[in-house]
Amino acid sequence: MFERVKSYSWSYLWVSLKTMVSTHEGVEPGFYLSMKIFQIFSESFRLYLIVFACFVNIPLFVQFYRKSNEGLISVMIYMALYFAFVSTTGLRQTMAMVIMGFIGIDFIIERKLKSFLICVLISYTFHKSALAFLPFYFIAYKKPTRPYFYACLIAVAVLFIFRKPFTEFLTSLGGYEIYGKQYEGAGTFNYSAVSLAILVMVIWKYKQIIAVDKNAVVYINACIIGCILLPITFIDPSNLRAVFYYSIMQMFLVPDICISMEGKDRTIMMLAIIALLLALYFKGSHIYRFMWQPGIYNNSISPV
């Protein structure tokens, strides 16, 4: 792809960009445009990947430093719950997730709608799934109450039952009808179990969580929506790409859950979470190889 972009003219990329924004059709050109701009300075794909990794990880770890009450746990969640996997294999969506989840989230917290919409538009040109995060601006500060939590749990259960029409409806809105078809053996059992367990802990300690972090309401609502969207991953696991925009807030919410506890309970909870994340990491870990390294087609992963 990097080599093919060299043959694209600027006018072709500009027309592709206008066409996608106006008609919601075509492959997202923002990713190709980023490659074309980079090629002004270097034609090395390896260097592009290094710059890309910096673009992804610097905002991520800056947010860990600014917003996380336990940076170690945030990093472990990033490594264990597929976020690191996606960031090294799904480059287009990773770019969209960084813009939306780690830059746009500040505009949600600060209630800057215009800036947030600009983030949505830029992210959309990298991956259409970015539109899944657009409604969150308007519900991010929904006040958590027990009736609200119970209603959300009921919604999750009902949507699991009717996951097929629910998925078809959402994928048709986003222009990804192909992901509305039942994938044999689909299911994100471990990921869903962890996400629902986090939601249960939030319901248990939500008042204390909000007390220790002024932004916790935003993270809680993101966690809820992420759980409501879990049924679509049992139609096609690729639909996790929409769930991730919300689930990445777990990296800030889980540390808040730990901090909200006191004394021995906090220590026990932190040790239990660290043990679980380590187990998930080693269970799902892969040996990463770039496409130019030997063994690329032998149980390895490449950035595509």
CSV table of C-alpha atoms in Angstrom, one decimal:
chain,number,residue,atom,x,y,z
A,1,MET,CA,0.0,0.0,0.0
A,2,PHE,CA,2.8,2.4,0.9
A,3,GLU,CA,4.4,1.9,-2.5
A,4,ARG,CA,1.1,2.2,-4.3
A,5,VAL,CA,0.4,5.6,-2.7
A,6,LYS,CA,3.5,6.9,-4.4
A,7,SER,CA,1.7,6.7,-7.7
A,8,TYR,CA,-1.4,8.6,-6.5
A,9,SER,CA,-1.7,12.2,-7.5
A,10,TRP,CA,-2.6,14.9,-5.1
A,11,SER,CA,-5.7,15.7,-7.1
A,12,TYR,CA,-6.8,12.1,-7.0
A,13,LEU,CA,-6.5,12.0,-3.2
A,14,TRP,CA,-8.3,15.4,-2.9
A,15,VAL,CA,-11.2,14.2,-5.1
A,16,SER,CA,-11.4,10.9,-3.1
A,17,LEU,CA,-11.6,12.9,0.1
A,18,LYS,CA,-14.4,15.2,-1.2
A,19,THR,CA,-16.3,12.2,-2.5
A,20,MET,CA,-16.1,10.3,0.7
A,21,VAL,CA,-17.2,13.2,2.9
A,22,SER,CA,-20.1,14.1,0.6
A,23,THR,CA,-21.4,10.7,-0.3
A,24,HIS,CA,-20.0,8.4,2.5
A,25,GLU,CA,-18.7,6.1,-0.3
A,26,GLY,CA,-15.2,4.9,-1.2
A,27,VAL,CA,-12.2,3.8,0.9
A,28,GLU,CA,-11.2,6.3,3.6
A,29,PRO,CA,-8.5,8.6,1.9
A,30,GLY,CA,-7.1,10.2,5.1
A,31,PHE,CA,-4.8,7.3,5.7
A,32,TYR,CA,-3.4,7.5,2.1
A,33,LEU,CA,-3.1,11.2,2.4
A,34,SER,CA,-1.0,10.9,5.5
A,35,MET,CA,1.3,8.5,3.6
A,36,LYS,CA,1.5,10.9,0.7
A,37,ILE,CA,2.4,13.8,3.0
A,38,PHE,CA,5.1,11.7,4.8
A,39,GLN,CA,6.6,10.7,1.4
A,40,ILE,CA,7.5,14.4,0.8
A,41,PHE,CA,10.1,13.9,3.5
A,42,SER,CA,11.0,10.2,3.2
A,43,GLU,CA,10.0,7.2,1.1
A,44,SER,CA,10.9,4.7,3.8
A,45,PHE,CA,7.9,2.6,5.0
A,46,ARG,CA,9.9,1.5,8.1
A,47,LEU,CA,10.4,5.2,9.1
A,48,TYR,CA,6.7,5.8,8.4
A,49,LEU,CA,5.8,3.1,10.9
A,50,ILE,CA,8.2,4.6,13.5
A,51,VAL,CA,6.5,8.0,13.1
A,52,PHE,CA,3.1,6.4,13.2
A,53,ALA,CA,4.0,4.6,16.4
A,54,CYS,CA,5.1,7.9,18.0
A,55,PHE,CA,1.8,9.5,16.9
A,56,VAL,CA,-0.1,6.7,18.5
A,57,ASN,CA,1.8,6.2,21.7
A,58,ILE,CA,2.7,9.8,22.7
A,59,PRO,CA,-0.9,11.0,23.0
A,60,LEU,CA,-1.7,7.7,24.7
A,61,PHE,CA,0.9,7.9,27.4
A,62,VAL,CA,0.4,11.6,27.9
A,63,GLN,CA,-3.2,10.9,28.7
A,64,PHE,CA,-2.1,8.1,31.1
A,65,TYR,CA,0.0,10.6,32.8
A,66,ARG,CA,-2.7,13.3,33.0
A,67,LYS,CA,-5.8,11.3,33.6
A,68,SER,CA,-4.9,7.9,35.1
A,69,ASN,CA,-4.8,7.4,38.9
A,70,GLU,CA,-2.7,4.2,38.4
A,71,GLY,CA,-0.6,4.5,35.3
A,72,LEU,CA,0.7,0.9,35.6
A,73,ILE,CA,-2.7,-0.6,35.4
A,74,SER,CA,-3.6,1.6,32.5
A,75,VAL,CA,-0.6,0.4,30.6
A,76,MET,CA,-1.4,-3.2,31.5
A,77,ILE,CA,-5.0,-2.9,30.2
A,78,TYR,CA,-3.6,-1.4,27.0
A,79,MET,CA,-1.3,-4.4,26.5
A,80,ALA,CA,-3.7,-7.1,27.7
A,81,LEU,CA,-7.2,-6.2,26.3
A,82,TYR,CA,-6.4,-6.2,22.5
A,83,PHE,CA,-5.8,-2.4,22.3
A,84,ALA,CA,-2.0,-2.9,21.7
A,85,PHE,CA,-2.9,-5.6,19.2
A,86,VAL,CA,-5.2,-3.3,17.2
A,87,SER,CA,-2.7,-0.5,17.3
A,88,THR,CA,-0.1,-2.6,15.5
A,89,THR,CA,-2.3,-4.3,13.0
A,90,GLY,CA,-5.2,-2.0,12.1
A,91,LEU,CA,-3.3,1.2,11.2
A,92,ARG,CA,-6.3,3.1,9.7
A,93,GLN,CA,-8.5,2.6,12.7
A,94,THR,CA,-5.7,3.1,15.2
A,95,MET,CA,-5.2,6.6,13.8
A,96,ALA,CA,-9.0,7.3,14.1
A,97,MET,CA,-9.1,5.9,17.6
A,98,VAL,CA,-6.1,8.1,18.7
A,99,ILE,CA,-7.7,11.2,17.3
A,100,MET,CA,-11.1,10.4,18.8
A,101,GLY,CA,-10.3,8.6,22.0
A,102,PHE,CA,-7.2,10.3,23.2
A,103,ILE,CA,-7.5,13.8,21.7
A,104,GLY,CA,-11.2,14.2,21.1
A,105,ILE,CA,-12.0,13.0,24.7
A,106,ASP,CA,-10.6,16.3,26.0
A,107,PHE,CA,-13.1,18.2,23.9
A,108,ILE,CA,-15.9,16.1,25.3
A,109,ILE,CA,-14.8,16.7,28.9
A,110,GLU,CA,-14.3,20.5,28.2
A,111,ARG,CA,-17.6,20.6,26.2
A,112,LYS,CA,-16.1,22.0,23.0
A,113,LEU,CA,-18.5,20.8,20.4
A,114,LYS,CA,-16.8,22.4,17.3
A,115,SER,CA,-13.4,21.0,18.2
A,116,PHE,CA,-14.9,17.6,18.8
A,117,LEU,CA,-16.7,17.7,15.4
A,118,ILE,CA,-13.4,18.5,13.7
A,119,CYS,CA,-11.9,15.5,15.4
A,120,VAL,CA,-14.8,13.4,14.2
A,121,LEU,CA,-14.4,14.6,10.6
A,122,ILE,CA,-10.6,14.0,10.5
A,123,SER,CA,-11.0,10.5,12.1
A,124,TYR,CA,-13.8,9.7,9.7
A,125,THR,CA,-11.4,10.1,6.7
A,126,PHE,CA,-9.2,7.5,8.3
A,127,HIS,CA,-11.9,5.0,9.3
A,128,LYS,CA,-15.7,5.3,8.9
A,129,SER,CA,-16.2,3.5,12.2
A,130,ALA,CA,-15.2,6.8,13.9
A,131,LEU,CA,-18.8,7.9,13.5
A,132,ALA,CA,-19.7,5.4,16.2
A,133,PHE,CA,-18.2,7.8,18.8
A,134,LEU,CA,-20.1,10.8,17.6
A,135,PRO,CA,-23.2,10.4,19.8
A,136,PHE,CA,-21.1,10.1,22.9
A,137,TYR,CA,-20.6,13.8,23.1
A,138,PHE,CA,-24.3,14.3,23.9
A,139,ILE,CA,-24.6,11.5,26.6
A,140,ALA,CA,-21.1,11.6,28.2
A,141,TYR,CA,-22.4,13.5,31.2
A,142,LYS,CA,-25.5,11.4,31.8
A,143,LYS,CA,-25.8,11.2,35.6
A,144,PRO,CA,-25.3,7.6,36.8
A,145,THR,CA,-28.0,6.2,39.0
A,146,ARG,CA,-28.9,2.7,40.0
A,147,PRO,CA,-32.1,2.6,37.8
A,148,TYR,CA,-30.0,3.8,34.9
A,149,PHE,CA,-27.5,1.0,35.5
A,150,TYR,CA,-30.2,-1.6,35.8
A,151,ALA,CA,-31.8,-0.3,32.6
A,152,CYS,CA,-28.5,-0.6,30.8
A,153,LEU,CA,-28.0,-4.2,32.0
A,154,ILE,CA,-31.5,-5.1,30.8
A,155,ALA,CA,-30.6,-3.5,27.4
A,156,VAL,CA,-27.4,-5.6,27.2
A,157,ALA,CA,-29.4,-8.8,27.8
A,158,VAL,CA,-32.2,-7.9,25.3
A,159,LEU,CA,-29.7,-6.9,22.6
A,160,PHE,CA,-27.8,-10.1,23.1
A,161,ILE,CA,-31.1,-11.9,22.2
A,162,PHE,CA,-31.7,-9.7,19.2
A,163,ARG,CA,-28.1,-9.2,18.3
A,164,LYS,CA,-28.6,-10.0,14.6
A,165,PRO,CA,-31.1,-7.3,13.7
A,166,PHE,CA,-29.3,-4.9,16.1
A,167,THR,CA,-26.0,-5.5,14.3
A,168,GLU,CA,-27.7,-5.2,10.8
A,169,PHE,CA,-29.2,-1.9,11.8
A,170,LEU,CA,-25.9,-0.4,13.1
A,171,THR,CA,-23.8,-1.7,10.2
A,172,SER,CA,-26.2,-0.3,7.7
A,173,LEU,CA,-26.0,3.1,9.3
A,174,GLY,CA,-22.2,3.1,9.1
A,175,GLY,CA,-22.0,1.7,5.6
A,176,TYR,CA,-20.4,-1.6,6.7
A,177,GLU,CA,-23.2,-4.0,5.8
A,178,ILE,CA,-20.7,-6.8,5.3
A,179,TYR,CA,-20.1,-6.9,9.1
A,180,GLY,CA,-23.8,-7.5,9.7
A,181,LYS,CA,-23.6,-11.1,8.5
A,182,GLN,CA,-23.2,-13.9,11.0
A,183,TYR,CA,-19.6,-15.1,11.2
A,184,GLU,CA,-19.3,-18.7,12.1
A,185,GLY,CA,-17.9,-19.2,15.6
A,186,ALA,CA,-18.2,-15.4,16.3
A,187,GLY,CA,-17.9,-14.3,19.9
A,188,THR,CA,-15.6,-12.2,22.1
A,189,PHE,CA,-16.1,-14.2,25.3
A,190,ASN,CA,-13.1,-13.1,27.3
A,191,TYR,CA,-13.3,-9.5,26.3
A,192,SER,CA,-17.0,-9.4,27.0
A,193,ALA,CA,-16.6,-11.1,30.3
A,194,VAL,CA,-14.0,-8.6,31.4
A,195,SER,CA,-16.0,-5.6,30.2
A,196,LEU,CA,-19.2,-6.8,32.0
A,197,ALA,CA,-17.2,-7.5,35.1
A,198,ILE,CA,-15.9,-3.9,35.0
A,199,LEU,CA,-19.5,-2.6,34.6
A,200,VAL,CA,-20.6,-4.7,37.7
A,201,MET,CA,-17.8,-3.1,39.8
A,202,VAL,CA,-18.8,0.3,38.6
A,203,ILE,CA,-22.4,-0.3,39.7
A,204,TRP,CA,-21.0,-1.4,43.1
A,205,LYS,CA,-18.7,1.5,43.7
A,206,TYR,CA,-19.9,4.3,41.3
A,207,LYS,CA,-20.4,6.9,44.0
A,208,GLN,CA,-16.9,6.4,45.4
A,209,ILE,CA,-15.5,6.4,41.8
A,210,ILE,CA,-17.0,9.7,41.0
A,211,ALA,CA,-15.7,11.1,44.3
A,212,VAL,CA,-12.1,10.3,43.4
A,213,ASP,CA,-12.1,11.4,39.7
A,214,LYS,CA,-14.1,14.4,38.4
A,215,ASN,CA,-14.0,12.8,34.9
A,216,ALA,CA,-15.3,9.5,36.0
A,217,VAL,CA,-18.9,10.1,34.8
A,218,VAL,CA,-17.6,10.3,31.3
A,219,TYR,CA,-15.6,7.1,31.6
A,220,ILE,CA,-18.6,5.3,33.2
A,221,ASN,CA,-20.9,6.3,30.4
A,222,ALA,CA,-18.3,5.1,27.9
A,223,CYS,CA,-18.1,1.8,29.7
A,224,ILE,CA,-21.9,1.4,29.6
A,225,ILE,CA,-22.1,2.1,25.9
A,226,GLY,CA,-19.2,-0.2,25.2
A,227,CYS,CA,-21.1,-3.0,27.0
A,228,ILE,CA,-24.4,-2.2,25.1
A,229,LEU,CA,-22.4,-2.7,21.9
A,230,LEU,CA,-20.9,-6.0,22.9
A,231,PRO,CA,-23.7,-8.1,21.2
A,232,ILE,CA,-22.5,-7.0,17.8
A,233,THR,CA,-19.2,-8.7,18.3
A,234,PHE,CA,-21.0,-12.0,18.5
A,235,ILE,CA,-22.1,-11.5,14.9
A,236,ASP,CA,-18.7,-10.6,13.7
A,237,PRO,CA,-15.7,-10.1,16.0
A,238,SER,CA,-14.5,-7.4,13.6
A,239,ASN,CA,-17.2,-5.2,15.1
A,240,LEU,CA,-15.0,-4.7,18.1
A,241,ARG,CA,-13.6,-1.8,16.0
A,242,ALA,CA,-16.8,0.2,16.9
A,243,VAL,CA,-16.7,-1.0,20.6
A,244,PHE,CA,-13.1,0.1,21.1
A,245,TYR,CA,-13.9,3.8,20.8
A,246,TYR,CA,-15.8,3.4,24.1
A,247,SER,CA,-13.9,0.6,25.7
A,248,ILE,CA,-10.6,2.4,25.7
A,249,MET,CA,-12.0,4.5,28.6
A,250,GLN,CA,-11.5,1.3,30.7
A,251,MET,CA,-7.8,2.3,30.8
A,252,PHE,CA,-8.9,5.3,33.0
A,253,LEU,CA,-11.9,3.8,34.7
A,254,VAL,CA,-10.3,0.6,36.1
A,255,PRO,CA,-7.6,2.6,38.1
A,256,ASP,CA,-10.5,4.7,39.5
A,257,ILE,CA,-12.2,1.6,40.7
A,258,CYS,CA,-9.0,0.6,42.6
A,259,ILE,CA,-8.5,4.0,44.0
A,260,SER,CA,-12.1,4.2,45.2
A,261,MET,CA,-11.4,1.4,47.6
A,262,GLU,CA,-9.6,1.7,50.9
A,263,GLY,CA,-7.0,-0.2,52.9
A,264,LYS,CA,-6.7,-3.9,52.3
A,265,ASP,CA,-9.6,-3.9,49.8
A,266,ARG,CA,-7.6,-1.6,47.5
A,267,THR,CA,-4.5,-3.8,47.7
A,268,ILE,CA,-6.5,-7.0,47.1
A,269,MET,CA,-8.3,-5.4,44.1
A,270,MET,CA,-5.1,-4.1,42.5
A,271,LEU,CA,-3.3,-7.5,42.9
A,272,ALA,CA,-6.3,-9.3,41.5
A,273,ILE,CA,-6.6,-7.0,38.5
A,274,ILE,CA,-2.8,-7.2,37.8
A,275,ALA,CA,-2.9,-11.0,38.0
A,276,LEU,CA,-5.9,-11.2,35.6
A,277,LEU,CA,-4.3,-8.8,33.1
A,278,LEU,CA,-1.0,-10.7,33.2
A,279,ALA,CA,-2.9,-13.9,32.5
A,280,LEU,CA,-4.8,-12.4,29.6
A,281,TYR,CA,-1.7,-10.9,28.2
A,282,PHE,CA,0.3,-14.1,28.2
A,283,LYS,CA,-2.6,-16.1,27.0
A,284,GLY,CA,-3.2,-13.9,23.9
A,285,SER,CA,0.4,-12.7,23.3
A,286,HIS,CA,1.9,-13.1,19.8
A,287,ILE,CA,5.4,-12.8,18.5
A,288,TYR,CA,5.3,-9.7,16.4
A,289,ARG,CA,7.1,-9.6,13.0
A,290,PHE,CA,7.1,-6.9,10.4
A,291,MET,CA,6.3,-7.8,6.9
A,292,TRP,CA,10.0,-7.7,5.8
A,293,GLN,CA,11.1,-10.1,8.5
A,294,PRO,CA,11.4,-13.9,8.0
A,295,GLY,CA,8.4,-16.1,9.1
A,296,ILE,CA,5.8,-13.5,8.3
A,297,TYR,CA,3.3,-16.2,7.1
A,298,ASN,CA,4.0,-18.4,10.1
A,299,ASN,CA,1.9,-17.6,13.1
A,300,SER,CA,2.8,-14.0,13.1
A,301,ILE,CA,1.2,-10.6,12.7
A,302,SER,CA,1.9,-7.8,10.2
A,303,PRO,CA,0.7,-4.2,10.1
A,304,VAL,CA,-2.1,-4.1,7.5
